[in-house]
PDB file of C-alpha atoms in Angstrom:
ATOM      1  CA  MET A   1      31.967  24.237 -62.624  1.00  0.00           C
ATOM      2  CA  VAL A   2      32.317  25.970 -59.391  1.00  0.00           C
ATOM      3  CA  ARG A   3      29.002  26.462 -57.583  1.00  0.00           C
ATOM      4  CA  VAL A   4      29.176  29.455 -55.201  1.00  0.00           C
ATOM      5  CA  GLY A   5      26.466  29.680 -52.570  1.00  0.00           C
ATOM      6  CA  ILE A   6      25.775  33.044 -50.973  1.00  0.00           C
ATOM      7  CA  LEU A   7      24.982  33.004 -47.187  1.00  0.00           C
ATOM      8  CA  GLY A   8      23.834  35.764 -44.891  1.00  0.00           C
ATOM      9  CA  SER A   9      20.841  37.141 -42.930  1.00  0.00           C
ATOM     10  CA  ILE A  10      17.966  39.089 -44.287  1.00  0.00           C
ATOM     11  CA  GLY A  11      19.184  42.529 -45.380  1.00  0.00           C
ATOM     12  CA  SER A  12      22.908  41.546 -45.312  1.00  0.00           C
ATOM     13  CA  GLY A  13      23.154  42.119 -49.087  1.00  0.00           C
ATOM     14  CA  LYS A  14      23.179  38.634 -50.540  1.00  0.00           C
ATOM     15  CA  SER A  15      21.559  39.732 -53.852  1.00  0.00           C
ATOM     16  CA  PHE A  16      23.700  42.829 -54.050  1.00  0.00           C
ATOM     17  CA  VAL A  17      26.855  40.541 -53.751  1.00  0.00           C
ATOM     18  CA  ALA A  18      25.390  38.024 -56.207  1.00  0.00           C
ATOM     19  CA  ASP A  19      24.845  40.906 -58.666  1.00  0.00           C
ATOM     20  CA  ILE A  20      28.495  41.902 -58.432  1.00  0.00           C
ATOM     21  CA  PHE A  21      29.428  38.351 -59.465  1.00  0.00           C
ATOM     22  CA  GLY A  22      27.003  38.854 -62.330  1.00  0.00           C
ATOM     23  CA  ASN A  23      28.800  42.091 -63.313  1.00  0.00           C
ATOM     24  CA  PHE A  24      31.938  39.916 -63.591  1.00  0.00           C
ATOM     25  CA  GLY A  25      30.164  37.729 -66.179  1.00  0.00           C
ATOM     26  CA  PHE A  26      28.935  34.860 -63.948  1.00  0.00           C
ATOM     27  CA  ASN A  27      25.353  33.514 -64.188  1.00  0.00           C
ATOM     28  CA  ILE A  28      23.202  33.786 -61.107  1.00  0.00           C
ATOM     29  CA  PHE A  29      20.431  31.537 -59.814  1.00  0.00           C
ATOM     30  CA  SER A  30      17.973  33.812 -57.747  1.00  0.00           C
ATOM     31  CA  ALA A  31      15.524  31.835 -55.723  1.00  0.00           C
ATOM     32  CA  ASP A  32      13.573  35.090 -55.045  1.00  0.00           C
ATOM     33  CA  GLU A  33      13.120  35.578 -58.791  1.00  0.00           C
ATOM     34  CA  VAL A  34      11.962  31.932 -59.118  1.00  0.00           C
ATOM     35  CA  VAL A  35       9.481  32.328 -56.388  1.00  0.00           C
ATOM     36  CA  ALA A  36       8.080  35.597 -57.861  1.00  0.00           C
ATOM     37  CA  LYS A  37       7.553  33.715 -61.161  1.00  0.00           C
ATOM     38  CA  ILE A  38       5.685  30.906 -59.278  1.00  0.00           C
ATOM     39  CA  TYR A  39       3.326  33.410 -57.657  1.00  0.00           C
ATOM     40  CA  LYS A  40       2.881  35.258 -61.001  1.00  0.00           C
ATOM     41  CA  SER A  41       2.151  32.365 -63.306  1.00  0.00           C
ATOM     42  CA  ASN A  42       1.759  28.964 -61.604  1.00  0.00           C
ATOM     43  CA  LYS A  43      -2.038  28.525 -61.396  1.00  0.00           C
ATOM     44  CA  ILE A  44      -1.804  25.252 -59.554  1.00  0.00           C
ATOM     45  CA  VAL A  45       0.423  26.593 -56.694  1.00  0.00           C
ATOM     46  CA  ASN A  46      -1.670  29.688 -56.415  1.00  0.00           C
ATOM     47  CA  ASN A  47      -4.869  27.577 -56.069  1.00  0.00           C
ATOM     48  CA  LYS A  48      -3.276  25.236 -53.637  1.00  0.00           C
ATOM     49  CA  ILE A  49      -2.119  28.224 -51.306  1.00  0.00           C
ATOM     50  CA  SER A  50      -5.558  29.788 -51.738  1.00  0.00           C
ATOM     51  CA  LYS A  51      -7.304  26.673 -50.501  1.00  0.00           C
ATOM     52  CA  ILE A  52      -4.838  25.819 -47.710  1.00  0.00           C
ATOM     53  CA  PHE A  53      -4.614  29.325 -46.344  1.00  0.00           C
ATOM     54  CA  ASN A  54      -8.317  30.343 -47.211  1.00  0.00           C
ATOM     55  CA  LEU A  55      -7.021  33.307 -49.303  1.00  0.00           C
ATOM     56  CA  LYS A  56      -8.822  34.999 -52.279  1.00  0.00           C
ATOM     57  CA  LEU A  57      -7.194  34.881 -55.721  1.00  0.00           C
ATOM     58  CA  TYR A  58      -6.989  37.954 -57.875  1.00  0.00           C
ATOM     59  CA  LYS A  59      -6.590  37.090 -61.680  1.00  0.00           C
ATOM     60  CA  ASN A  60      -5.531  33.466 -60.656  1.00  0.00           C
ATOM     61  CA  ARG A  61      -2.842  34.880 -58.391  1.00  0.00           C
ATOM     62  CA  ILE A  62      -2.350  35.002 -54.647  1.00  0.00           C
ATOM     63  CA  ILE A  63      -2.186  38.611 -53.365  1.00  0.00           C
ATOM     64  CA  ARG A  64       1.138  38.428 -51.598  1.00  0.00           C
ATOM     65  CA  ASP A  65       0.329  41.208 -49.052  1.00  0.00           C
ATOM     66  CA  ASP A  66      -2.643  39.033 -47.922  1.00  0.00           C
ATOM     67  CA  LEU A  67      -0.377  35.937 -47.727  1.00  0.00           C
ATOM     68  CA  ARG A  68       2.048  38.000 -45.716  1.00  0.00           C
ATOM     69  CA  GLU A  69      -0.644  39.121 -43.207  1.00  0.00           C
ATOM     70  CA  PHE A  70      -1.875  35.569 -42.939  1.00  0.00           C
ATOM     71  CA  ILE A  71       1.585  34.345 -42.050  1.00  0.00           C
ATOM     72  CA  LYS A  72       1.994  37.085 -39.469  1.00  0.00           C
ATOM     73  CA  LYS A  73      -1.211  35.749 -37.782  1.00  0.00           C
ATOM     74  CA  HIS A  74      -0.229  32.102 -38.232  1.00  0.00           C
ATOM     75  CA  PRO A  75       3.521  31.941 -38.182  1.00  0.00           C
ATOM     76  CA  LYS A  76       3.587  28.132 -37.845  1.00  0.00           C
ATOM     77  CA  LYS A  77       1.992  27.872 -41.299  1.00  0.00           C
ATOM     78  CA  PHE A  78       5.246  29.267 -42.840  1.00  0.00           C
ATOM     79  CA  LYS A  79       6.601  25.640 -42.882  1.00  0.00           C
ATOM     80  CA  ILE A  80       3.574  24.539 -44.934  1.00  0.00           C
ATOM     81  CA  LEU A  81       4.204  27.346 -47.372  1.00  0.00           C
ATOM     82  CA  ASN A  82       7.797  26.345 -47.649  1.00  0.00           C
ATOM     83  CA  ARG A  83       6.844  22.747 -48.292  1.00  0.00           C
ATOM     84  CA  ILE A  84       4.720  23.921 -51.305  1.00  0.00           C
ATOM     85  CA  ILE A  85       7.294  26.351 -52.802  1.00  0.00           C
ATOM     86  CA  HIS A  86      10.651  24.834 -52.034  1.00  0.00           C
ATOM     87  CA  PRO A  87      10.487  21.637 -54.184  1.00  0.00           C
ATOM     88  CA  LEU A  88       9.627  23.912 -57.197  1.00  0.00           C
ATOM     89  CA  VAL A  89      12.690  26.113 -56.503  1.00  0.00           C
ATOM     90  CA  ARG A  90      14.889  22.953 -56.138  1.00  0.00           C
ATOM     91  CA  LYS A  91      13.554  21.783 -59.495  1.00  0.00           C
ATOM     92  CA  GLU A  92      14.475  25.168 -61.238  1.00  0.00           C
ATOM     93  CA  LEU A  93      17.877  25.059 -59.468  1.00  0.00           C
ATOM     94  CA  ILE A  94      18.620  21.606 -61.006  1.00  0.00           C
ATOM     95  CA  LYS A  95      17.593  22.965 -64.356  1.00  0.00           C
ATOM     96  CA  PHE A  96      19.771  25.998 -63.988  1.00  0.00           C
ATOM     97  CA  LEU A  97      22.789  23.890 -63.141  1.00  0.00           C
ATOM     98  CA  GLU A  98      22.262  21.529 -66.028  1.00  0.00           C
ATOM     99  CA  LYS A  99      21.929  24.562 -68.414  1.00  0.00           C
ATOM    100  CA  ASN A 100      25.141  26.054 -67.026  1.00  0.00           C
ATOM    101  CA  LYS A 101      27.152  22.840 -66.577  1.00  0.00           C
ATOM    102  CA  ASN A 102      29.912  24.016 -68.922  1.00  0.00           C
ATOM    103  CA  LYS A 103      30.359  27.378 -67.142  1.00  0.00           C
ATOM    104  CA  LYS A 104      33.427  27.985 -64.965  1.00  0.00           C
ATOM    105  CA  LEU A 105      31.447  29.411 -62.043  1.00  0.00           C
ATOM    106  CA  VAL A 106      27.838  30.023 -61.209  1.00  0.00           C
ATOM    107  CA  VAL A 107      26.315  31.840 -58.176  1.00  0.00           C
ATOM    108  CA  LEU A 108      23.358  30.548 -56.122  1.00  0.00           C
ATOM    109  CA  ASP A 109      21.370  33.293 -54.333  1.00  0.00           C
ATOM    110  CA  ILE A 110      19.087  31.152 -52.237  1.00  0.00           C
ATOM    111  CA  PRO A 111      17.622  32.210 -48.780  1.00  0.00           C
ATOM    112  CA  LEU A 112      17.749  29.305 -46.358  1.00  0.00           C
ATOM    113  CA  LEU A 113      20.457  27.673 -48.289  1.00  0.00           C
ATOM    114  CA  ILE A 114      21.790  25.810 -45.243  1.00  0.00           C
ATOM    115  CA  GLU A 115      18.470  25.439 -43.527  1.00  0.00           C
ATOM    116  CA  ASN A 116      17.008  23.588 -46.493  1.00  0.00           C
ATOM    117  CA  LYS A 117      20.098  21.354 -46.632  1.00  0.00           C
ATOM    118  CA  LEU A 118      21.150  22.260 -50.175  1.00  0.00           C
ATOM    119  CA  PHE A 119      24.826  21.386 -49.411  1.00  0.00           C
ATOM    120  CA  LYS A 120      25.151  19.076 -52.416  1.00  0.00           C
ATOM    121  CA  PHE A 121      24.526  21.887 -54.763  1.00  0.00           C
ATOM    122  CA  VAL A 122      27.208  24.128 -53.338  1.00  0.00           C
ATOM    123  CA  ASP A 123      31.067  23.915 -53.628  1.00  0.00           C
ATOM    124  CA  ILE A 124      32.049  27.148 -52.075  1.00  0.00           C
ATOM    125  CA  PHE A 125      30.192  29.240 -49.388  1.00  0.00           C
ATOM    126  CA  VAL A 126      30.527  33.064 -49.286  1.00  0.00           C
ATOM    127  CA  PHE A 127      29.152  34.593 -46.130  1.00  0.00           C
ATOM    128  CA  ILE A 128      28.032  38.233 -46.151  1.00  0.00           C
ATOM    129  CA  LYS A 129      28.724  40.195 -42.927  1.00  0.00           C
ATOM    130  CA  THR A 130      27.210  43.577 -42.205  1.00  0.00           C
ATOM    131  CA  LYS A 131      27.604  46.053 -39.318  1.00  0.00           C
ATOM    132  CA  PRO A 132      24.380  46.218 -37.222  1.00  0.00           C
ATOM    133  CA  GLU A 133      23.902  49.932 -37.969  1.00  0.00           C
ATOM    134  CA  VAL A 134      24.259  49.268 -41.737  1.00  0.00           C
ATOM    135  CA  PHE A 135      21.923  46.327 -41.492  1.00  0.00           C
ATOM    136  CA  ASN A 136      19.305  48.318 -39.631  1.00  0.00           C
ATOM    137  CA  SER A 137      19.288  51.251 -42.043  1.00  0.00           C
ATOM    138  CA  ARG A 138      19.051  48.822 -45.009  1.00  0.00           C
ATOM    139  CA  ILE A 139      16.263  46.588 -43.535  1.00  0.00           C
ATOM    140  CA  TRP A 140      13.799  49.251 -42.729  1.00  0.00           C
ATOM    141  CA  LYS A 141      13.973  50.681 -46.273  1.00  0.00           C
ATOM    142  CA  ARG A 142      12.324  47.538 -47.578  1.00  0.00           C
ATOM    143  CA  LYS A 143       8.610  47.599 -48.465  1.00  0.00           C
ATOM    144  CA  ASN A 144       6.236  45.231 -46.716  1.00  0.00           C
ATOM    145  CA  LEU A 145       8.665  44.336 -43.992  1.00  0.00           C
ATOM    146  CA  ASP A 146       7.691  45.290 -40.462  1.00  0.00           C
ATOM    147  CA  GLU A 147       9.085  44.084 -37.080  1.00  0.00           C
ATOM    148  CA  SER A 148       6.557  41.212 -36.629  1.00  0.00           C
ATOM    149  CA  PHE A 149       7.233  39.888 -40.090  1.00  0.00           C
ATOM    150  CA  LEU A 150      10.939  40.201 -39.716  1.00  0.00           C
ATOM    151  CA  LYS A 151      10.768  38.245 -36.430  1.00  0.00           C
ATOM    152  CA  ILE A 152       8.996  35.408 -38.261  1.00  0.00           C
ATOM    153  CA  LEU A 153      11.585  35.330 -41.084  1.00  0.00           C
ATOM    154  CA  ARG A 154      14.463  35.340 -38.616  1.00  0.00           C
ATOM    155  CA  LYS A 155      12.890  32.301 -36.861  1.00  0.00           C
ATOM    156  CA  GLN A 156      13.350  30.361 -40.031  1.00  0.00           C
ATOM    157  CA  GLN A 157      17.125  31.082 -40.195  1.00  0.00           C
ATOM    158  CA  LEU A 158      20.137  29.786 -38.417  1.00  0.00           C
ATOM    159  CA  SER A 159      22.202  32.169 -36.438  1.00  0.00           C
ATOM    160  CA  GLU A 160      24.802  34.381 -38.162  1.00  0.00           C
ATOM    161  CA  LYS A 161      27.582  32.545 -36.248  1.00  0.00           C
ATOM    162  CA  THR A 162      26.391  29.101 -37.562  1.00  0.00           C
ATOM    163  CA  LYS A 163      26.173  30.343 -41.059  1.00  0.00           C
ATOM    164  CA  GLU A 164      29.612  31.872 -40.902  1.00  0.00           C
ATOM    165  CA  SER A 165      30.958  28.562 -39.724  1.00  0.00           C
ATOM    166  CA  TYR A 166      30.181  27.136 -43.188  1.00  0.00           C
ATOM    167  CA  ALA A 167      31.972  29.909 -45.062  1.00  0.00           C
ATOM    168  CA  ASN A 168      34.921  29.509 -47.191  1.00  0.00           C
ATOM    169  CA  PHE A 169      35.044  33.249 -47.646  1.00  0.00           C
ATOM    170  CA  VAL A 170      33.561  36.296 -45.692  1.00  0.00           C
ATOM    171  CA  VAL A 171      32.599  39.418 -47.410  1.00  0.00           C
ATOM    172  CA  PHE A 172      32.255  42.603 -45.319  1.00  0.00           C
ATOM    173  CA  ASN A 173      29.381  44.532 -46.845  1.00  0.00           C
ATOM    174  CA  ASN A 174      29.726  47.967 -45.421  1.00  0.00           C
ATOM    175  CA  SER A 175      30.956  49.858 -48.511  1.00  0.00           C
ATOM    176  CA  LYS A 176      30.024  49.157 -52.048  1.00  0.00           C
ATOM    177  CA  ASN A 177      33.353  49.792 -53.587  1.00  0.00           C
ATOM    178  CA  LYS A 178      35.118  47.556 -51.040  1.00  0.00           C
ATOM    179  CA  VAL A 179      32.731  44.751 -51.706  1.00  0.00           C
ATOM    180  CA  LYS A 180      33.542  44.689 -55.372  1.00  0.00           C
ATOM    181  CA  LEU A 181      37.241  44.487 -54.545  1.00  0.00           C
ATOM    182  CA  GLN A 182      36.606  41.567 -52.113  1.00  0.00           C
ATOM    183  CA  ILE A 183      34.597  39.634 -54.739  1.00  0.00           C
ATOM    184  CA  LYS A 184      37.328  40.192 -57.248  1.00  0.00           C
ATOM    185  CA  ASP A 185      39.778  38.707 -54.863  1.00  0.00           C
ATOM    186  CA  ILE A 186      37.606  35.724 -54.134  1.00  0.00           C
ATOM    187  CA  ILE A 187      37.183  35.109 -57.840  1.00  0.00           C
ATOM    188  CA  ASN A 188      41.010  35.207 -58.221  1.00  0.00           C
ATOM    189  CA  LYS A 189      41.407  32.734 -55.335  1.00  0.00           C
ATOM    190  CA  ILE A 190      38.913  30.220 -56.750  1.00  0.00           C
ATOM    191  CA  LYS A 191      40.814  28.209 -59.314  1.00  0.00           C
ATOM    192  CA  LEU A 192      38.652  28.558 -62.432  1.00  0.00           C
ATOM    193  CA  ASN A 193      41.269  26.969 -64.694  1.00  0.00           C
ATOM    194  CA  ASP A 194      41.266  23.405 -63.104  1.00  0.00           C
TER     195      ASP A 194
END
């Protein structure tokens, strides 16, 4: 099994690229989806976050807008949140890899892949590069993302240059059709028959 890890900054299009791999028939591990499920159904985690950050629960769930506002006021607490959530994401990742161990290729769409030192789970890194103007138009379309929260998120991440230094392949995400061709080329270059 070849494990492809997607690298890139917020708004670079990591999930979009992962979805293209998915359209070619490969299974995707989405950390964002795992985290959403944790907030939706893990009462223990929700209670823990509620107590640590002094946030109210609604139907046993953290209100994510409240959590976001709390982090904006107390950015140093982001590390505590990561220490709660990240081990659970890692556990789900291990389950995903075990379940898909007989597949030829799987894709890992995990923010902070390098920062959280998940190297041992990745065989090939694909870095997503985006023009600044494309990035800017894309990032501000996102709900619940303002400049102060974006700044906090960026502080969690390594620089683009550092991330790119890990890449086996670079995808230029400026045109949807061209991205698909680039992914197809990468798949062809990865030896899936070995």
